[in-house]
XYZ file of C-alpha atoms in Angstrom:
532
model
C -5.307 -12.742 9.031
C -4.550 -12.078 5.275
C -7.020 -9.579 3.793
C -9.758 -10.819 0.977
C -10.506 -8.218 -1.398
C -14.281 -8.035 -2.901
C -14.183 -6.449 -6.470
C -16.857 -5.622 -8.725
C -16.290 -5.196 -12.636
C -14.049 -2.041 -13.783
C -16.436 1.069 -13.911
C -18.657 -0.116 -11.060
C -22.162 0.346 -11.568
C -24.750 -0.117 -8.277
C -25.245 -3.412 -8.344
C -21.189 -4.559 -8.259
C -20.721 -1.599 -5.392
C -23.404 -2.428 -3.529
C -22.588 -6.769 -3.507
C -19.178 -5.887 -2.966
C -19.639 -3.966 0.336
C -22.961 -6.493 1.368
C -20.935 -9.251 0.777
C -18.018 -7.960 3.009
C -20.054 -7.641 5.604
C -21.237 -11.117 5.950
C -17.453 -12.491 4.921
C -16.853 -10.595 8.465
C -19.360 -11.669 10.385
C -18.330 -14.823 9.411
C -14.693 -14.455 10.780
C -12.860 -13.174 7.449
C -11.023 -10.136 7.231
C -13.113 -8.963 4.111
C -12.721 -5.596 2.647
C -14.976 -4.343 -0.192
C -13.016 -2.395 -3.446
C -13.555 -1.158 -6.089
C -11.656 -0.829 -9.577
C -13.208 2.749 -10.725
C -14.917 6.030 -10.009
C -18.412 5.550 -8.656
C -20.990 6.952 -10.976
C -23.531 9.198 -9.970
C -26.396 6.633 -8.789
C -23.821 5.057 -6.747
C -21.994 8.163 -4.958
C -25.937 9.206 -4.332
C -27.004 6.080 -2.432
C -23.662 5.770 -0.357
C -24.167 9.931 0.354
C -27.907 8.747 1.505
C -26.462 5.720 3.959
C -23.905 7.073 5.077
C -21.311 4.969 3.891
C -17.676 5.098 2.959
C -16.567 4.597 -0.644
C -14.911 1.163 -1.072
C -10.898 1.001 -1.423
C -9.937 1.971 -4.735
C -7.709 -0.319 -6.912
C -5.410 -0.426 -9.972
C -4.011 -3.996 -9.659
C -3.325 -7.327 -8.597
C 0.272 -7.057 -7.961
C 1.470 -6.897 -4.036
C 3.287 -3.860 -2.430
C 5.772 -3.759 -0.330
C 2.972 -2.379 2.429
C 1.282 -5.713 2.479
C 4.310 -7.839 3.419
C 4.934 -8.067 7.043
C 8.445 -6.626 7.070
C 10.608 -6.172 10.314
C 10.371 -2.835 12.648
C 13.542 -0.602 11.758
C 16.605 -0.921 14.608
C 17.321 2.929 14.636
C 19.821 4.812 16.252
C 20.232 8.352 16.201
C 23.065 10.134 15.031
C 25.983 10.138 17.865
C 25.124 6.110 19.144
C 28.129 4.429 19.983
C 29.199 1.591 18.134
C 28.917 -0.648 21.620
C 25.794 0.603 22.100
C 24.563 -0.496 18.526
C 26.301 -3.671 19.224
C 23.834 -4.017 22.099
C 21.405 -3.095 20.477
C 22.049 -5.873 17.588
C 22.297 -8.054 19.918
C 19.020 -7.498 22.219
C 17.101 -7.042 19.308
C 18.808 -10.177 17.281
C 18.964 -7.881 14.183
C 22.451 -7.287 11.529
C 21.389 -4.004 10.017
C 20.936 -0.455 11.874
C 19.509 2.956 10.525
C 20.710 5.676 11.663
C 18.942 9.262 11.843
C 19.167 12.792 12.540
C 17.810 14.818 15.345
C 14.979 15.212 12.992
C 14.295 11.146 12.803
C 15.465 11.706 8.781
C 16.951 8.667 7.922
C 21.015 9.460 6.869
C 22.683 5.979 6.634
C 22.977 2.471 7.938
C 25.440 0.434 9.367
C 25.651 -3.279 10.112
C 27.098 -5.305 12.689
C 29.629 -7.060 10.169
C 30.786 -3.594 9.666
C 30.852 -2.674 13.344
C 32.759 -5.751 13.876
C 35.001 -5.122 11.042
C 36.641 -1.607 12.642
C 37.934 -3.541 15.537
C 40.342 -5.396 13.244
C 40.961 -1.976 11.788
C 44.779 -1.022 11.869
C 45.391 1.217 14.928
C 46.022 4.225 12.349
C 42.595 3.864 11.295
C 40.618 3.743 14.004
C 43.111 6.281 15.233
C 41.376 8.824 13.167
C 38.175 7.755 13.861
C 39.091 8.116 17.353
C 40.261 11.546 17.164
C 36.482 13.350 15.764
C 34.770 11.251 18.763
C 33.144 13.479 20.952
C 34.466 13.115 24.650
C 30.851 12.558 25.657
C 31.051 9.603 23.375
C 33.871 7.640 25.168
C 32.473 8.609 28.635
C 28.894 6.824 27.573
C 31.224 4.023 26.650
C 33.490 3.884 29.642
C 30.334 4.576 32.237
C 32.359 7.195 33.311
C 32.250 10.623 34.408
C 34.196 13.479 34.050
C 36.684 15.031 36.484
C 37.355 17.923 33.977
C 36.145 19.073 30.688
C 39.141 20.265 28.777
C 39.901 22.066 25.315
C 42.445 20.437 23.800
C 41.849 18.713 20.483
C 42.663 14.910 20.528
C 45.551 13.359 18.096
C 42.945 9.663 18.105
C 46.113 8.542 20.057
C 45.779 5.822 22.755
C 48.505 4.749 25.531
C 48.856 3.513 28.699
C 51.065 5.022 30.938
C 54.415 3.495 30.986
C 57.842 4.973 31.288
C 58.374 4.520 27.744
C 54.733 5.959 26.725
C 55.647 9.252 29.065
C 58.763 9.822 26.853
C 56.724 9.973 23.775
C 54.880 13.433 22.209
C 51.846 13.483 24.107
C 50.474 16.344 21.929
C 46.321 14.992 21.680
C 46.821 11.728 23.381
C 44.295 9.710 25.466
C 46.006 8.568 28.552
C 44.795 5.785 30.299
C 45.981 5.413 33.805
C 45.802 3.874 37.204
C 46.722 5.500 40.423
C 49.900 7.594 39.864
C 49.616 10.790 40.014
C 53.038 11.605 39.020
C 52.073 10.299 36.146
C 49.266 12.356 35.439
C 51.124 15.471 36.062
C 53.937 14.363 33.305
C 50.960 13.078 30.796
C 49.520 17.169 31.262
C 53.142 18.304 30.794
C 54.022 16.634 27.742
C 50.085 17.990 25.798
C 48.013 15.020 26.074
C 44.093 15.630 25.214
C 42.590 13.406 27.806
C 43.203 11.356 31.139
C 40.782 8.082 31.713
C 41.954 7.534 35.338
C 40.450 3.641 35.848
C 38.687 1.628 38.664
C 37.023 5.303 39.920
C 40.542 6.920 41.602
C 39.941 10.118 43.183
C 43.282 12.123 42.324
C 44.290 15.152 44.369
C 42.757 18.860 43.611
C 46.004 19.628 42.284
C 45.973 17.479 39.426
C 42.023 18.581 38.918
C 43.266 22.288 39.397
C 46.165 21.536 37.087
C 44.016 20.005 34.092
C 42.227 23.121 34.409
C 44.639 25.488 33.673
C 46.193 23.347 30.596
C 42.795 22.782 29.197
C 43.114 18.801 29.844
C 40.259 16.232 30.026
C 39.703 14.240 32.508
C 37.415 11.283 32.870
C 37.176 8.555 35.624
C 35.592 5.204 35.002
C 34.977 1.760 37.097
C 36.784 0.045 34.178
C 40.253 -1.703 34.472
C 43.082 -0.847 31.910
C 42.282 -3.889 30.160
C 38.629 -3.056 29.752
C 39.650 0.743 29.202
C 41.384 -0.609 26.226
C 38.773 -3.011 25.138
C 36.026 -0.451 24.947
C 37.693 3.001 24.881
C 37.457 2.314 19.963
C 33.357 1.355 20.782
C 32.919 4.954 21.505
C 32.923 5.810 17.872
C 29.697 6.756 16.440
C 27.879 4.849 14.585
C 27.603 7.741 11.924
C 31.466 7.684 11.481
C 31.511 4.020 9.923
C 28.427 4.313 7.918
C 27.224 3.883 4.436
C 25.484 6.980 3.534
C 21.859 7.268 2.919
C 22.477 8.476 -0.580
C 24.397 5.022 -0.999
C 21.776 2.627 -0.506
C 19.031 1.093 -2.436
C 15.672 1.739 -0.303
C 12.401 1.196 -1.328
C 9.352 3.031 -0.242
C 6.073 0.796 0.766
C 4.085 1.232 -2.269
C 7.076 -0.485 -4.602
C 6.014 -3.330 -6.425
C 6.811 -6.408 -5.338
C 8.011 -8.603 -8.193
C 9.682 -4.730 -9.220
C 11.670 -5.190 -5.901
C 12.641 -8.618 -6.650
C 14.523 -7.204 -9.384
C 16.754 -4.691 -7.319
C 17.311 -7.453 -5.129
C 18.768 -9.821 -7.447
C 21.405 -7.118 -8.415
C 22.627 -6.204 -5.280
C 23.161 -8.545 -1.702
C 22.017 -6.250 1.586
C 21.176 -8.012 4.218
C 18.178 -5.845 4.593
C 17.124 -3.027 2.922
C 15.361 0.538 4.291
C 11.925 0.946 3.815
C 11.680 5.247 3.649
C 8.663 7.268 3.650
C 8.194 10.419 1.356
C 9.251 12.717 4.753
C 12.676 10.324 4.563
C 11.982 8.416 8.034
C 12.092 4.604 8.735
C 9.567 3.126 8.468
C 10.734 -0.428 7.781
C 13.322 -3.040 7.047
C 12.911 -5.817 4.300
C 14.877 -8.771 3.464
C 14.536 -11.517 1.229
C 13.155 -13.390 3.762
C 9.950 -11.354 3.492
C 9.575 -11.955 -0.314
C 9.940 -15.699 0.370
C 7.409 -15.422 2.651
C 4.789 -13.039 0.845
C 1.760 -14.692 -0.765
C -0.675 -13.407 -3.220
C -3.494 -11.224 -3.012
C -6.791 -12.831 -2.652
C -9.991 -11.400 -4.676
C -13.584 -12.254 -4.541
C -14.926 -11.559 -7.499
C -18.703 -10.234 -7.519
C -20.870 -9.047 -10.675
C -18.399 -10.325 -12.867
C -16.343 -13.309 -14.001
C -14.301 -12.041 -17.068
C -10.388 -11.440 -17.113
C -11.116 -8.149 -18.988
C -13.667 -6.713 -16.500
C -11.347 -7.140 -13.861
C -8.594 -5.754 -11.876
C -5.710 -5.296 -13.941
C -2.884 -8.162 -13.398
C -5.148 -10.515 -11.683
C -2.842 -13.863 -12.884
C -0.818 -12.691 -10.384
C -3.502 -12.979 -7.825
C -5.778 -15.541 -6.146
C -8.922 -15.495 -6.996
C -10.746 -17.608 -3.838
C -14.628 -17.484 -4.723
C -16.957 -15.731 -7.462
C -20.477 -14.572 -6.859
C -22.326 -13.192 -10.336
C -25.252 -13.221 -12.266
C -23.557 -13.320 -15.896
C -22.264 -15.401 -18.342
C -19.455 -17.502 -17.677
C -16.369 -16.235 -18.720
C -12.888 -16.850 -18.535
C -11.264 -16.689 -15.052
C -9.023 -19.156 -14.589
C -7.799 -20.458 -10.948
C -5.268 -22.886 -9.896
C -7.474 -24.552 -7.645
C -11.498 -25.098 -6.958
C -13.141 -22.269 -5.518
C -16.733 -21.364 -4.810
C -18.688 -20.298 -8.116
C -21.985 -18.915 -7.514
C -23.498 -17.817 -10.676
C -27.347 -17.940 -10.637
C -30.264 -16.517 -13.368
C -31.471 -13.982 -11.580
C -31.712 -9.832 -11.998
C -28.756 -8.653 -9.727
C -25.832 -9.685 -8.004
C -27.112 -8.252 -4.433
C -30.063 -10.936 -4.880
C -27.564 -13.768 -4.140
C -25.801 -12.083 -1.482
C -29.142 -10.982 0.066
C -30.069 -14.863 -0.253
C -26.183 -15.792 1.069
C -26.942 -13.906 4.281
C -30.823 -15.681 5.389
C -28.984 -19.260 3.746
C -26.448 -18.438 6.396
C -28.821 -17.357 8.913
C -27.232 -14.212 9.628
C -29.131 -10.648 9.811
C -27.850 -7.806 7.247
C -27.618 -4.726 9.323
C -30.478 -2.222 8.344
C -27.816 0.135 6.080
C -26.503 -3.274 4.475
C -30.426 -4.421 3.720
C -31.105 -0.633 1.959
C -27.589 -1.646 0.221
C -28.757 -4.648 -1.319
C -32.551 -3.357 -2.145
C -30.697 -0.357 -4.013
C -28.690 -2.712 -6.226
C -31.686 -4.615 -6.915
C -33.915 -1.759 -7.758
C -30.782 -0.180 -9.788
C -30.094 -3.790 -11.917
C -33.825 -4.654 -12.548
C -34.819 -0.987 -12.919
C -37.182 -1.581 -10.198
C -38.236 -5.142 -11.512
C -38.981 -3.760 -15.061
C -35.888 -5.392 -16.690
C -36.472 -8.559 -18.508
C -33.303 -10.201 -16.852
C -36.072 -10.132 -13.519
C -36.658 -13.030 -11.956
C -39.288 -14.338 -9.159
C -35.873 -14.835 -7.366
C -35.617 -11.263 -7.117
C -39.078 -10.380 -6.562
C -39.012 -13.129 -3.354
C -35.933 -11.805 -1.935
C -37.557 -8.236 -2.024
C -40.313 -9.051 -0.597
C -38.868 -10.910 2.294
C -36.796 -7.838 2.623
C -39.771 -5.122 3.232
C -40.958 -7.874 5.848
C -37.853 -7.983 8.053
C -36.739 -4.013 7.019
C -40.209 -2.182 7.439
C -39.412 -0.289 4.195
C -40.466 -0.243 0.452
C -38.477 -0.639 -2.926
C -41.119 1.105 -4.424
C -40.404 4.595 -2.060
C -36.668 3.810 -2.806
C -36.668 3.774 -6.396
C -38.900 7.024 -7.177
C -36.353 9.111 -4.607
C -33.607 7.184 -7.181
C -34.554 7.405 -10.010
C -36.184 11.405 -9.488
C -32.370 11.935 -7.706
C -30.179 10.823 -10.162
C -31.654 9.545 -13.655
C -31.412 12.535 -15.922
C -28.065 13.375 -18.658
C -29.108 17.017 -18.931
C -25.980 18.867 -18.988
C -23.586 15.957 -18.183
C -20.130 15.379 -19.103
C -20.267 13.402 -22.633
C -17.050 11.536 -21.515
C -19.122 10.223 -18.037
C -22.169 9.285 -19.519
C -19.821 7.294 -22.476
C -17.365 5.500 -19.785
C -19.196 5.692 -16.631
C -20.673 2.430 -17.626
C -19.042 0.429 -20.662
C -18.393 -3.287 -21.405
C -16.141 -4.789 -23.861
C -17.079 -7.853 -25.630
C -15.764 -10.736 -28.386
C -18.360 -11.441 -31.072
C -17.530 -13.493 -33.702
C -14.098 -12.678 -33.548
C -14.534 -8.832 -33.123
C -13.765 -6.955 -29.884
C -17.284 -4.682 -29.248
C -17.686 -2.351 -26.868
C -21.456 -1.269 -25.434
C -22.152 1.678 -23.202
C -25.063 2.472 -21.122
C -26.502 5.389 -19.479
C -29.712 6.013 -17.766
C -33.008 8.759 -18.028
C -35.785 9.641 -16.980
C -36.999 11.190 -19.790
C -35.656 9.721 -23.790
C -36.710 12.846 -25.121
C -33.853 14.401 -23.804
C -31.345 11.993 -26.187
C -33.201 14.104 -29.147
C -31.204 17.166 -27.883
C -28.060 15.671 -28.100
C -27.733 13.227 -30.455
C -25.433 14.564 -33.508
C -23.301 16.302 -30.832
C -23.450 12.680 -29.083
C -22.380 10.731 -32.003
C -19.567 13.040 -33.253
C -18.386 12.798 -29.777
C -18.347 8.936 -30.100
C -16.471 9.132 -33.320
C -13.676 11.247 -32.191
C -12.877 9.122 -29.428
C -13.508 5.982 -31.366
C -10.840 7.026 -34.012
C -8.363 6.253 -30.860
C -9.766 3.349 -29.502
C -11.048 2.016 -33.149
C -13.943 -0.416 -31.629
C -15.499 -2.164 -34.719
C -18.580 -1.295 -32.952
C -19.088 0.639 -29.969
C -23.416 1.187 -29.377
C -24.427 3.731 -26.988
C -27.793 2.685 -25.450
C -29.994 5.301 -23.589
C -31.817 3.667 -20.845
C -35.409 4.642 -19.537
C -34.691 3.997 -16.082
C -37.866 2.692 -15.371
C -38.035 0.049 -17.712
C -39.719 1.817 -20.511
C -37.063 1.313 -23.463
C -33.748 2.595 -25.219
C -32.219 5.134 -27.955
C -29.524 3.846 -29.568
C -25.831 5.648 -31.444
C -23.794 3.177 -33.050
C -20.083 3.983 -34.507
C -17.076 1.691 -35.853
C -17.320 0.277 -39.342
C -19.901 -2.122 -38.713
C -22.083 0.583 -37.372
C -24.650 0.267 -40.196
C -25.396 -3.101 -39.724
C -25.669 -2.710 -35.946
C -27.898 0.192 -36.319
C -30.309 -2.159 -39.250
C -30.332 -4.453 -36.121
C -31.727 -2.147 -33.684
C -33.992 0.047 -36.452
C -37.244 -2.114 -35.148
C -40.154 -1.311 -32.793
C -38.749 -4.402 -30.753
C -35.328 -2.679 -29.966
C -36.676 0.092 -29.473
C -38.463 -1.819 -25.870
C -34.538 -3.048 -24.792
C -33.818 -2.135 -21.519
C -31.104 -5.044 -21.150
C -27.689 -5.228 -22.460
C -27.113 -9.077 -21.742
C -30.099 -10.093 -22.533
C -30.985 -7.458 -25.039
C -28.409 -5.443 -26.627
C -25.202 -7.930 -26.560
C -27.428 -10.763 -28.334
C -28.687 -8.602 -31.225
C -25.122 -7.318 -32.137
C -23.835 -10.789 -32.478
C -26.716 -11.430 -34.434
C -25.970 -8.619 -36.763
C -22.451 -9.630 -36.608
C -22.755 -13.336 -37.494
């Protein structure tokens, strides 16, 4: 079954971590091979409550695009270094495949070969294969023959191939293979005249002269089952694979996290029947064709705590989005065909999964329950927020019911935990948790951070907002407003920078702002405002 990836927003706050992994979990319990992602580092709140519970990060995620890891390519034929080429033919056969790898004693992948090749050296002139013939190791041809030696001999072989005949005997015999039947006159003449090797056929015993003889002249000698005819017919299949092959350093391979449309690309240039799919250690690990591009299909996404192309995983038009669950505005995802859109008013995104799993009638496990309580504490700061709903408030409740705990008890170990920026990185508490935004035809950009304590944005302030300047003279955000969250409900501090920062800061220079806690509800609105 395909995988279905759940994604919150890019820079994942609680609420899209903690949907994304509840939601997986009933997708599976369902009978979907759900996995919950993510598309960015997990901020401290986060990391804290998945420490806590025990539980895994989600899979991390740059983009849309398919690897060559998610297609369902072919196991590797592999033969080591030294297979016979009628062995590989065998091989091909049994295992209906065209193209072999070969590797070393090490399993390091050093060429390939196909059959059309294999089958191309037997129309090979006879000078050719002759010299193929004549670097074949003798163990080589006696795999081939399923033979056995008599004798293993010293002399070098010339490749040459005859069959004993009165007219072959006359010849130089210097390196020759001799293939004979019975005569052992023969023999003795063949180990007179120099030759290399004797394949005495259909499993003739000779005398222990001739044994005692190839001995002393250094001659092989091999007996097989095979006739002369086969002898002949097999006796070129005993060179190696290796000797025929195309190097390793010759061939386009690609390694399993290669882009797929990138692989496309090299395919259209070149036309391999397959192609090696090589790990970083240079072994097998695959072998792709076109075939497996034709068949690939596109990544699926559920999309949770979000519904905007630029909040989302980069190259997502080449992806399927299949269903969206969120609690924000709608944006502009666009699919190819109708999917399920759950967007509902309420605090969080883990309030409609929470209410996805009793509509469904299935249980959250206890660690999945805490899951979804955390993002709704985290989103509603504990119900303080004015985006809470009585939606939220229910689903809680029913929650402490079936769970035996309280979300009051979780959010003061939260909150006392992790809600302070005393001594933090300026570039986390900037990025951890930023949203870009079009306002009257301006691309805006709002950050927010959480405290406990506001007092502590005092101490940093002018550092703070030279900070934000430096970085926005690279990014050059018309407006980017830093808000600095009481976690608990109890109001913001604001910096503003870009060129319309003094308007934006006019905006916000009210006892009203200074009670925002929200940035869609809140913040977003009175920028546009000021903007309009």
């Amino acid at each position: 079954m395909e995988p279905v990836y759940i994604i919150g927003h890019k820079n994942p706050d609680t609420d899209s971590v903690c949907s994304a992994i509840a939601l997986a979990e009933l997708k599976q319990k369902l009978g979907e091979n759900a996995i919950p992602a993510r598309l960015g580092h997990l901020n401290g709140e986060t990391q804290f409550i998945l420490d806590k519970l025990g539980v895994s990060k989600p899979l991390y995620l740059t983009t849309a695009k398919s690897t060559i890891e998610e297609l369902d390519c072919d196991d590797p034929c592999i033969l080591p270094v030294g297979t016979t080429t009628l062995q590989a033919q065998l091989l091909s056969a049994n295992y209906r495949v065209k193209t072999m790898y070969i590797v070393d004693k090490d399993d390091c992948f050093v060429g390939s070969t196909t059959i059309a090749e294999i089958a191309k050296l037997q129309l090979q002139d006879v000078e050719q294969k002759r010299d193929l013939l004549k670097n074949t190791p003798n163990d080589s041809i006696v795999e081939a023959l399923k033979g056995h030696y008599l004798n293993k001999g010293t002399i070098e072989k010339s490749g040459e191939v005859e069959i004993t005949t009165r007219r072959s005997i006359e010849k130089n015999l210097n390196g020759a293979i001799m293939i004979v039947n019975d005569h052992e006159d023969e023999m003795i003449k063949c180990m007179a005249k120099g030759c290399a090797c004797i394949v005495i056929c259909e499993n003739f015993q000779p005398n222990s002269f001739i044994i005692d003889m190839a001995k002393a002249m250094g001659t092989t000698i091999i007996s097989t089952e095979y006739n002369m005819m086969n002898v002949i017919h097999v006796i070129y299949r005993s060179i190696p694979v290796d000797a025929i092959m195309t190097p390793a350093d010759k061939i386009v391979k690609f390694n399993k996290n290669e882009y797929v449309e990138d692989v496309e690309k090299v395919m259209l240039e070149t036309r391999h029947t397959a192609y090696p799919i090589v790990s970083k250690e240079n072994k097998i690990i695959g072998s792709l064709s076109r075939y497996h591009l034709l068949k690939k299909t596109p990544k699926q996404f559920i999309l949770v705590d979000h519904n905007e192309k630029k909040q989302t995983i980069a190259d997502i038009d080449q992806a399927e989005v299949v269903e969206i669950v969120d609690h924000h505005r709608i944006g502009d995802i666009e699919t190819s065909k109708p999917i399920v859109f759950r967007n509902m008013t309420v605090g969080s995104t883990c309030t409609i999964v929470g209410m996805m799993f009793r509509e469904h009638g299935i249980k959250m496990s206890d660690t999945t329950a805490k899951l979804v309580a955390y993002g709704i504490i985290s989103d509603t700061m504990n119900f303080n927020s004015p985006t809470t709903t009585e939606t939220d408030k229910l689903l809680a409740s029913a929650i402490e019911v079936d769970y035996g705990f309280k979300f009051d008890d979780l959010a003061a170990e939260l909150f006392a935990k992790t809600a302070s920026i005393k001594g933090k990185d300026f570039k986390k508490l900037l990025y951890t948790d930023v949203k870009e935004y079009i306002l009257s035809g301006h691309q805006i950009c709002v950050s927010q951070t959480f405290t406990y304590d506001l007092k502590d944005v005092d101490e940093i302030a002018d550092e703070f907002e030279a900070f934000m300047k430096e970085q926005n003279k690279i990014r050059n955000f018309p407006c980017h407003l830093m808000a600095f969250t009481n976690v608990e409900g109890k109001g913001s501090r604001y910096i503003v920078v870009g060129r319309f920062a003094d308007q934006v800061k006019k905006a916000f220079d009210n006892p009203d702002a200074a009670t925002y806690v929200s940035r869609k509800k809140q913040f977003v609105p009175t920028i546009a405002q000021a903007l309009a």
